[in-house]
Amino acid sequence: MIVQGTLPRWMGFLWALMGFPYVQTNMICLFERYAGDISWRHSELPFSNYVIRESRSRPKVTLVARMAASVGNYDYIFDWEFQTDGLISIKVGLSGMLMVKGSPYENLQQVSKKNDMTGPLVSENVIGVVHDHFITFHLDMDINGVDNSFVKVNLEKKKTVPGQSPRKSYLKAKRKVAKTEDDARLKLKLSDPTEFHLVNPLKQSRLGNSI
Ligand SMILES: [Cu+2]
């Protein structure tokens, strides 16, 4: 049984204590997650008789802030996951009900033009419609202040001078600071691995790196 929305807080608490679920608006849930991963491990090269190894002893526990949004037939689950190494990852999960439409067909054998189907038959007379979901994030970053730059770092293949090295080519990291918003537009390509950095060029670390 689900009570929608507007229960006073104490009643909702009592309700939950009795084991009944209820909906509270504008809430997120916050929890630690251990998914069985390790945060760090290492086996040192065996230069001596001693094997120096640390593994399985540091579990990767992350802090997750989760929001679930029910939109029509779907429930989107947004997980902001904070890791101990400083990494923040965002995962979007989709649950709820499939988007379907009716079909005169009960079996694919009845379909003469299979390419005209808008999706697979998921049951008799029911098509699961193939479509896209676009999730857009507006990230307003403040890295050590508001004066931030967006940097693309690509690996570029460079050829060595003939006779200079047994190697014919090498990889060079090329940094490009986006001057305009248009400059910062990008298309992700698996064939062109790229790092994206957000830095404050006005602040430097002890080593002179922008932070
Ligand atoms: Cu959908």
PDB file of C-alpha atoms and ligand atoms in Angstrom:
ATOM      1  CA  MET A   1       0.000   0.000   0.000  1.00  0.00           C
ATOM      2  CA  ILE A   2       1.402   3.385  -0.946  1.00  0.00           C
ATOM      3  CA  VAL A   3       0.287   6.650   0.533  1.00  0.00           C
ATOM      4  CA  GLN A   4       0.922   9.504  -1.869  1.00  0.00           C
ATOM      5  CA  GLY A   5       2.727  12.608  -0.908  1.00  0.00           C
ATOM      6  CA  THR A   6       1.525  14.819   1.818  1.00  0.00           C
ATOM      7  CA  LEU A   7       1.622  12.887   5.077  1.00  0.00           C
ATOM      8  CA  PRO A   8       2.987  14.897   7.993  1.00  0.00           C
ATOM      9  CA  ARG A   9       6.505  13.811   8.756  1.00  0.00           C
ATOM     10  CA  TRP A  10       5.684  12.086  12.065  1.00  0.00           C
ATOM     11  CA  MET A  11       2.801  10.172  10.470  1.00  0.00           C
ATOM     12  CA  GLY A  12       5.014   9.083   7.616  1.00  0.00           C
ATOM     13  CA  PHE A  13       7.585   7.878  10.122  1.00  0.00           C
ATOM     14  CA  LEU A  14       4.930   5.931  12.040  1.00  0.00           C
ATOM     15  CA  TRP A  15       3.584   4.540   8.795  1.00  0.00           C
ATOM     16  CA  ALA A  16       7.047   3.368   7.787  1.00  0.00           C
ATOM     17  CA  LEU A  17       7.602   1.832  11.236  1.00  0.00           C
ATOM     18  CA  MET A  18       4.481  -0.241  10.664  1.00  0.00           C
ATOM     19  CA  GLY A  19       6.124  -1.559   7.534  1.00  0.00           C
ATOM     20  CA  PHE A  20       4.110   0.363   4.957  1.00  0.00           C
ATOM     21  CA  PRO A  21       5.960   2.135   2.188  1.00  0.00           C
ATOM     22  CA  TYR A  22       5.086   5.745   1.473  1.00  0.00           C
ATOM     23  CA  VAL A  23       6.154   8.474  -0.900  1.00  0.00           C
ATOM     24  CA  GLN A  24       7.890  11.617   0.299  1.00  0.00           C
ATOM     25  CA  THR A  25       8.457  14.396  -2.209  1.00  0.00           C
ATOM     26  CA  ASN A  26      11.772  16.140  -2.860  1.00  0.00           C
ATOM     27  CA  MET A  27      13.901  13.516  -1.156  1.00  0.00           C
ATOM     28  CA  ILE A  28      17.169  11.831  -2.020  1.00  0.00           C
ATOM     29  CA  CYS A  29      18.667   8.782  -0.411  1.00  0.00           C
ATOM     30  CA  LEU A  30      22.215   8.665   0.799  1.00  0.00           C
ATOM     31  CA  PHE A  31      24.096   5.448   1.443  1.00  0.00           C
ATOM     32  CA  GLU A  32      27.460   3.752   1.353  1.00  0.00           C
ATOM     33  CA  ARG A  33      27.916   1.105  -1.300  1.00  0.00           C
ATOM     34  CA  TYR A  34      30.315  -1.793  -1.384  1.00  0.00           C
ATOM     35  CA  ALA A  35      29.961  -3.552  -4.716  1.00  0.00           C
ATOM     36  CA  GLY A  36      32.718  -6.078  -4.121  1.00  0.00           C
ATOM     37  CA  ASP A  37      35.398  -3.982  -5.822  1.00  0.00           C
ATOM     38  CA  ILE A  38      38.738  -3.104  -4.305  1.00  0.00           C
ATOM     39  CA  SER A  39      39.931   0.449  -3.915  1.00  0.00           C
ATOM     40  CA  TRP A  40      43.610  -0.464  -4.138  1.00  0.00           C
ATOM     41  CA  ARG A  41      45.877  -3.466  -4.441  1.00  0.00           C
ATOM     42  CA  HIS A  42      49.408  -4.153  -5.545  1.00  0.00           C
ATOM     43  CA  SER A  43      51.889  -6.970  -5.895  1.00  0.00           C
ATOM     44  CA  GLU A  44      55.451  -5.737  -5.853  1.00  0.00           C
ATOM     45  CA  LEU A  45      57.915  -7.249  -8.311  1.00  0.00           C
ATOM     46  CA  PRO A  46      59.668 -10.136  -6.523  1.00  0.00           C
ATOM     47  CA  PHE A  47      63.196  -8.703  -6.358  1.00  0.00           C
ATOM     48  CA  SER A  48      63.841 -10.662  -3.174  1.00  0.00           C
ATOM     49  CA  ASN A  49      62.488 -13.821  -1.607  1.00  0.00           C
ATOM     50  CA  TYR A  50      59.784 -11.796   0.029  1.00  0.00           C
ATOM     51  CA  VAL A  51      56.541 -11.352  -1.826  1.00  0.00           C
ATOM     52  CA  ILE A  52      55.148  -7.965  -1.033  1.00  0.00           C
ATOM     53  CA  ARG A  53      51.507  -7.928  -1.768  1.00  0.00           C
ATOM     54  CA  GLU A  54      48.416  -6.175  -0.594  1.00  0.00           C
ATOM     55  CA  SER A  55      45.155  -7.190  -2.060  1.00  0.00           C
ATOM     56  CA  ARG A  56      41.555  -7.645  -1.048  1.00  0.00           C
ATOM     57  CA  SER A  57      42.237  -5.689   2.097  1.00  0.00           C
ATOM     58  CA  ARG A  58      40.985  -2.307   1.036  1.00  0.00           C
ATOM     59  CA  PRO A  59      37.381  -2.549  -0.070  1.00  0.00           C
ATOM     60  CA  LYS A  60      36.099   0.162  -2.334  1.00  0.00           C
ATOM     61  CA  VAL A  61      33.320   1.806  -0.411  1.00  0.00           C
ATOM     62  CA  THR A  62      31.654   4.739  -2.098  1.00  0.00           C
ATOM     63  CA  LEU A  63      29.103   7.270  -0.974  1.00  0.00           C
ATOM     64  CA  VAL A  64      26.040   7.390  -3.179  1.00  0.00           C
ATOM     65  CA  ALA A  65      23.475  10.167  -3.378  1.00  0.00           C
ATOM     66  CA  ARG A  66      20.519   8.708  -5.273  1.00  0.00           C
ATOM     67  CA  MET A  67      17.470  10.353  -6.735  1.00  0.00           C
ATOM     68  CA  ALA A  68      14.667   8.480  -8.439  1.00  0.00           C
ATOM     69  CA  ALA A  69      12.326  10.302 -10.799  1.00  0.00           C
ATOM     70  CA  SER A  70       9.151   8.653 -12.036  1.00  0.00           C
ATOM     71  CA  VAL A  71       8.431  10.127 -15.457  1.00  0.00           C
ATOM     72  CA  GLY A  72       5.452   8.574 -17.201  1.00  0.00           C
ATOM     73  CA  ASN A  73       6.099   4.894 -17.687  1.00  0.00           C
ATOM     74  CA  TYR A  74       9.752   5.154 -16.651  1.00  0.00           C
ATOM     75  CA  ASP A  75      11.622   5.480 -13.407  1.00  0.00           C
ATOM     76  CA  TYR A  76      15.037   7.060 -13.794  1.00  0.00           C
ATOM     77  CA  ILE A  77      17.571   6.419 -11.062  1.00  0.00           C
ATOM     78  CA  PHE A  78      20.376   8.971 -10.836  1.00  0.00           C
ATOM     79  CA  ASP A  79      23.356   7.926  -8.733  1.00  0.00           C
ATOM     80  CA  TRP A  80      26.023  10.480  -7.873  1.00  0.00           C
ATOM     81  CA  GLU A  81      28.840   8.314  -6.581  1.00  0.00           C
ATOM     82  CA  PHE A  82      31.655   9.869  -4.559  1.00  0.00           C
ATOM     83  CA  GLN A  83      34.857   7.840  -4.365  1.00  0.00           C
ATOM     84  CA  THR A  84      37.660   8.060  -1.861  1.00  0.00           C
ATOM     85  CA  ASP A  85      40.143   8.953  -4.641  1.00  0.00           C
ATOM     86  CA  GLY A  86      38.172  12.106  -5.407  1.00  0.00           C
ATOM     87  CA  LEU A  87      36.423  10.758  -8.470  1.00  0.00           C
ATOM     88  CA  ILE A  88      32.746  11.561  -8.821  1.00  0.00           C
ATOM     89  CA  SER A  89      30.881   9.303 -11.182  1.00  0.00           C
ATOM     90  CA  ILE A  90      27.321   9.639 -12.373  1.00  0.00           C
ATOM     91  CA  LYS A  91      25.236   6.657 -13.286  1.00  0.00           C
ATOM     92  CA  VAL A  92      21.756   6.741 -14.722  1.00  0.00           C
ATOM     93  CA  GLY A  93      19.610   3.659 -14.429  1.00  0.00           C
ATOM     94  CA  LEU A  94      16.304   3.078 -16.105  1.00  0.00           C
ATOM     95  CA  SER A  95      13.491   1.053 -14.642  1.00  0.00           C
ATOM     96  CA  GLY A  96       9.702   1.050 -14.794  1.00  0.00           C
ATOM     97  CA  MET A  97       7.579  -0.125 -17.682  1.00  0.00           C
ATOM     98  CA  LEU A  98       8.575  -0.771 -21.264  1.00  0.00           C
ATOM     99  CA  MET A  99       7.246   1.603 -23.920  1.00  0.00           C
ATOM    100  CA  VAL A 100       5.063  -0.537 -26.159  1.00  0.00           C
ATOM    101  CA  LYS A 101       2.543  -0.260 -28.948  1.00  0.00           C
ATOM    102  CA  GLY A 102      -0.052  -2.593 -30.377  1.00  0.00           C
ATOM    103  CA  SER A 103       0.577  -4.733 -33.405  1.00  0.00           C
ATOM    104  CA  PRO A 104      -1.593  -6.938 -35.615  1.00  0.00           C
ATOM    105  CA  TYR A 105       1.084  -9.632 -35.433  1.00  0.00           C
ATOM    106  CA  GLU A 106       1.274 -12.438 -32.931  1.00  0.00           C
ATOM    107  CA  ASN A 107       4.391 -13.993 -34.345  1.00  0.00           C
ATOM    108  CA  LEU A 108       7.289 -12.725 -36.466  1.00  0.00           C
ATOM    109  CA  GLN A 109       6.539 -15.374 -39.105  1.00  0.00           C
ATOM    110  CA  GLN A 110       3.435 -13.337 -40.045  1.00  0.00           C
ATOM    111  CA  VAL A 111       5.508 -10.246 -40.887  1.00  0.00           C
ATOM    112  CA  SER A 112       6.503  -9.959 -44.541  1.00  0.00           C
ATOM    113  CA  LYS A 113       8.548  -6.733 -44.261  1.00  0.00           C
ATOM    114  CA  LYS A 114      10.494  -7.218 -41.078  1.00  0.00           C
ATOM    115  CA  ASN A 115      12.401  -3.955 -41.632  1.00  0.00           C
ATOM    116  CA  ASP A 116       9.134  -2.003 -41.243  1.00  0.00           C
ATOM    117  CA  MET A 117       8.793  -3.160 -37.642  1.00  0.00           C
ATOM    118  CA  THR A 118       9.426  -0.380 -35.135  1.00  0.00           C
ATOM    119  CA  GLY A 119      10.813  -2.845 -32.619  1.00  0.00           C
ATOM    120  CA  PRO A 120      10.807  -6.466 -31.576  1.00  0.00           C
ATOM    121  CA  LEU A 121       7.681  -8.376 -30.677  1.00  0.00           C
ATOM    122  CA  VAL A 122       7.800  -8.702 -26.904  1.00  0.00           C
ATOM    123  CA  SER A 123       4.496 -10.509 -26.628  1.00  0.00           C
ATOM    124  CA  GLU A 124       1.607 -11.437 -28.917  1.00  0.00           C
ATOM    125  CA  ASN A 125       0.372  -8.198 -30.571  1.00  0.00           C
ATOM    126  CA  VAL A 126       2.799  -6.071 -28.586  1.00  0.00           C
ATOM    127  CA  ILE A 127       5.883  -4.303 -29.944  1.00  0.00           C
ATOM    128  CA  GLY A 128       8.598  -2.843 -27.703  1.00  0.00           C
ATOM    129  CA  VAL A 129       9.280   0.392 -29.559  1.00  0.00           C
ATOM    130  CA  VAL A 130      12.940   1.101 -30.287  1.00  0.00           C
ATOM    131  CA  HIS A 131      13.771   4.678 -29.335  1.00  0.00           C
ATOM    132  CA  ASP A 132      16.323   6.841 -27.550  1.00  0.00           C
ATOM    133  CA  HIS A 133      16.596   8.510 -24.184  1.00  0.00           C
ATOM    134  CA  PHE A 134      18.751  11.605 -23.846  1.00  0.00           C
ATOM    135  CA  ILE A 135      19.971  12.631 -20.418  1.00  0.00           C
ATOM    136  CA  THR A 136      21.518  16.092 -20.328  1.00  0.00           C
ATOM    137  CA  PHE A 137      23.641  17.363 -17.467  1.00  0.00           C
ATOM    138  CA  HIS A 138      24.438  20.985 -16.838  1.00  0.00           C
ATOM    139  CA  LEU A 139      27.625  20.920 -14.802  1.00  0.00           C
ATOM    140  CA  ASP A 140      28.470  24.240 -13.184  1.00  0.00           C
ATOM    141  CA  MET A 141      31.998  23.526 -12.011  1.00  0.00           C
ATOM    142  CA  ASP A 142      33.825  25.582  -9.396  1.00  0.00           C
ATOM    143  CA  ILE A 143      37.373  24.250  -9.194  1.00  0.00           C
ATOM    144  CA  ASN A 144      39.103  26.444  -6.638  1.00  0.00           C
ATOM    145  CA  GLY A 145      36.853  29.323  -7.641  1.00  0.00           C
ATOM    146  CA  VAL A 146      34.701  30.213 -10.616  1.00  0.00           C
ATOM    147  CA  ASP A 147      37.448  31.001 -13.170  1.00  0.00           C
ATOM    148  CA  ASN A 148      37.688  27.574 -14.731  1.00  0.00           C
ATOM    149  CA  SER A 149      38.986  26.319 -18.053  1.00  0.00           C
ATOM    150  CA  PHE A 150      38.068  23.269 -20.033  1.00  0.00           C
ATOM    151  CA  VAL A 151      41.047  21.350 -21.389  1.00  0.00           C
ATOM    152  CA  LYS A 152      41.052  18.546 -23.914  1.00  0.00           C
ATOM    153  CA  VAL A 153      44.053  16.233 -23.815  1.00  0.00           C
ATOM    154  CA  ASN A 154      44.559  14.018 -26.849  1.00  0.00           C
ATOM    155  CA  LEU A 155      47.188  11.508 -27.740  1.00  0.00           C
ATOM    156  CA  GLU A 156      48.826  12.372 -31.042  1.00  0.00           C
ATOM    157  CA  LYS A 157      50.993  10.037 -33.082  1.00  0.00           C
ATOM    158  CA  LYS A 158      54.359  11.573 -33.918  1.00  0.00           C
ATOM    159  CA  LYS A 159      56.967  10.119 -36.235  1.00  0.00           C
ATOM    160  CA  THR A 160      60.574   9.953 -35.176  1.00  0.00           C
ATOM    161  CA  VAL A 161      63.300  11.370 -37.389  1.00  0.00           C
ATOM    162  CA  PRO A 162      64.734   8.508 -39.495  1.00  0.00           C
ATOM    163  CA  GLY A 163      67.860   7.099 -37.858  1.00  0.00           C
ATOM    164  CA  GLN A 164      67.123   8.838 -34.540  1.00  0.00           C
ATOM    165  CA  SER A 165      65.573   5.895 -32.780  1.00  0.00           C
ATOM    166  CA  PRO A 166      64.709   2.236 -33.359  1.00  0.00           C
ATOM    167  CA  ARG A 167      61.131   3.358 -32.788  1.00  0.00           C
ATOM    168  CA  LYS A 168      59.251   4.720 -35.768  1.00  0.00           C
ATOM    169  CA  SER A 169      56.684   6.676 -33.840  1.00  0.00           C
ATOM    170  CA  TYR A 170      55.639   7.739 -30.377  1.00  0.00           C
ATOM    171  CA  LEU A 171      52.639   9.234 -28.655  1.00  0.00           C
ATOM    172  CA  LYS A 172      52.515  12.811 -27.472  1.00  0.00           C
ATOM    173  CA  ALA A 173      49.924  14.280 -25.158  1.00  0.00           C
ATOM    174  CA  LYS A 174      48.475  17.432 -26.684  1.00  0.00           C
ATOM    175  CA  ARG A 175      46.579  19.875 -24.472  1.00  0.00           C
ATOM    176  CA  LYS A 176      44.072  22.261 -25.913  1.00  0.00           C
ATOM    177  CA  VAL A 177      42.383  24.867 -23.766  1.00  0.00           C
ATOM    178  CA  ALA A 178      38.932  25.763 -25.084  1.00  0.00           C
ATOM    179  CA  LYS A 179      38.795  29.505 -25.782  1.00  0.00           C
ATOM    180  CA  THR A 180      35.067  29.659 -26.416  1.00  0.00           C
ATOM    181  CA  GLU A 181      32.037  27.535 -25.624  1.00  0.00           C
ATOM    182  CA  ASP A 182      31.935  26.563 -29.280  1.00  0.00           C
ATOM    183  CA  ASP A 183      35.525  25.443 -28.948  1.00  0.00           C
ATOM    184  CA  ALA A 184      34.535  23.118 -26.118  1.00  0.00           C
ATOM    185  CA  ARG A 185      31.976  21.219 -28.159  1.00  0.00           C
ATOM    186  CA  LEU A 186      33.061  17.683 -28.765  1.00  0.00           C
ATOM    187  CA  LYS A 187      32.130  14.343 -30.127  1.00  0.00           C
ATOM    188  CA  LEU A 188      33.205  11.373 -28.101  1.00  0.00           C
ATOM    189  CA  LYS A 189      35.061   8.798 -30.138  1.00  0.00           C
ATOM    190  CA  LEU A 190      36.267   5.457 -28.894  1.00  0.00           C
ATOM    191  CA  SER A 191      38.946   5.513 -31.576  1.00  0.00           C
ATOM    192  CA  ASP A 192      40.336   8.814 -30.268  1.00  0.00           C
ATOM    193  CA  PRO A 193      40.813   8.482 -26.514  1.00  0.00           C
ATOM    194  CA  THR A 194      40.632  11.860 -24.849  1.00  0.00           C
ATOM    195  CA  GLU A 195      40.889  13.184 -21.333  1.00  0.00           C
ATOM    196  CA  PHE A 196      38.868  16.180 -20.259  1.00  0.00           C
ATOM    197  CA  HIS A 197      40.214  18.364 -17.517  1.00  0.00           C
ATOM    198  CA  LEU A 198      38.521  21.168 -15.671  1.00  0.00           C
ATOM    199  CA  VAL A 199      41.137  23.400 -14.105  1.00  0.00           C
ATOM    200  CA  ASN A 200      41.549  26.781 -12.558  1.00  0.00           C
ATOM    201  CA  PRO A 201      44.510  28.228 -14.495  1.00  0.00           C
ATOM    202  CA  LEU A 202      44.922  30.970 -11.887  1.00  0.00           C
ATOM    203  CA  LYS A 203      45.751  28.502  -9.129  1.00  0.00           C
ATOM    204  CA  GLN A 204      48.767  26.227  -9.174  1.00  0.00           C
ATOM    205  CA  SER A 205      49.719  23.224  -7.120  1.00  0.00           C
ATOM    206  CA  ARG A 206      53.086  22.865  -5.378  1.00  0.00           C
ATOM    207  CA  LEU A 207      54.430  21.445  -8.649  1.00  0.00           C
ATOM    208  CA  GLY A 208      52.991  24.199 -10.805  1.00  0.00           C
ATOM    209  CA  ASN A 209      50.125  22.213 -12.232  1.00  0.00           C
ATOM    210  CA  SER A 210      46.840  24.011 -12.672  1.00  0.00           C
ATOM    211  CA  ILE A 211      44.368  22.809 -10.081  1.00  0.00           C
TER     212      ILE A 211
HETATM  213 CU    CU B   1      12.075   4.718 -23.491  1.00  0.00          CU
END
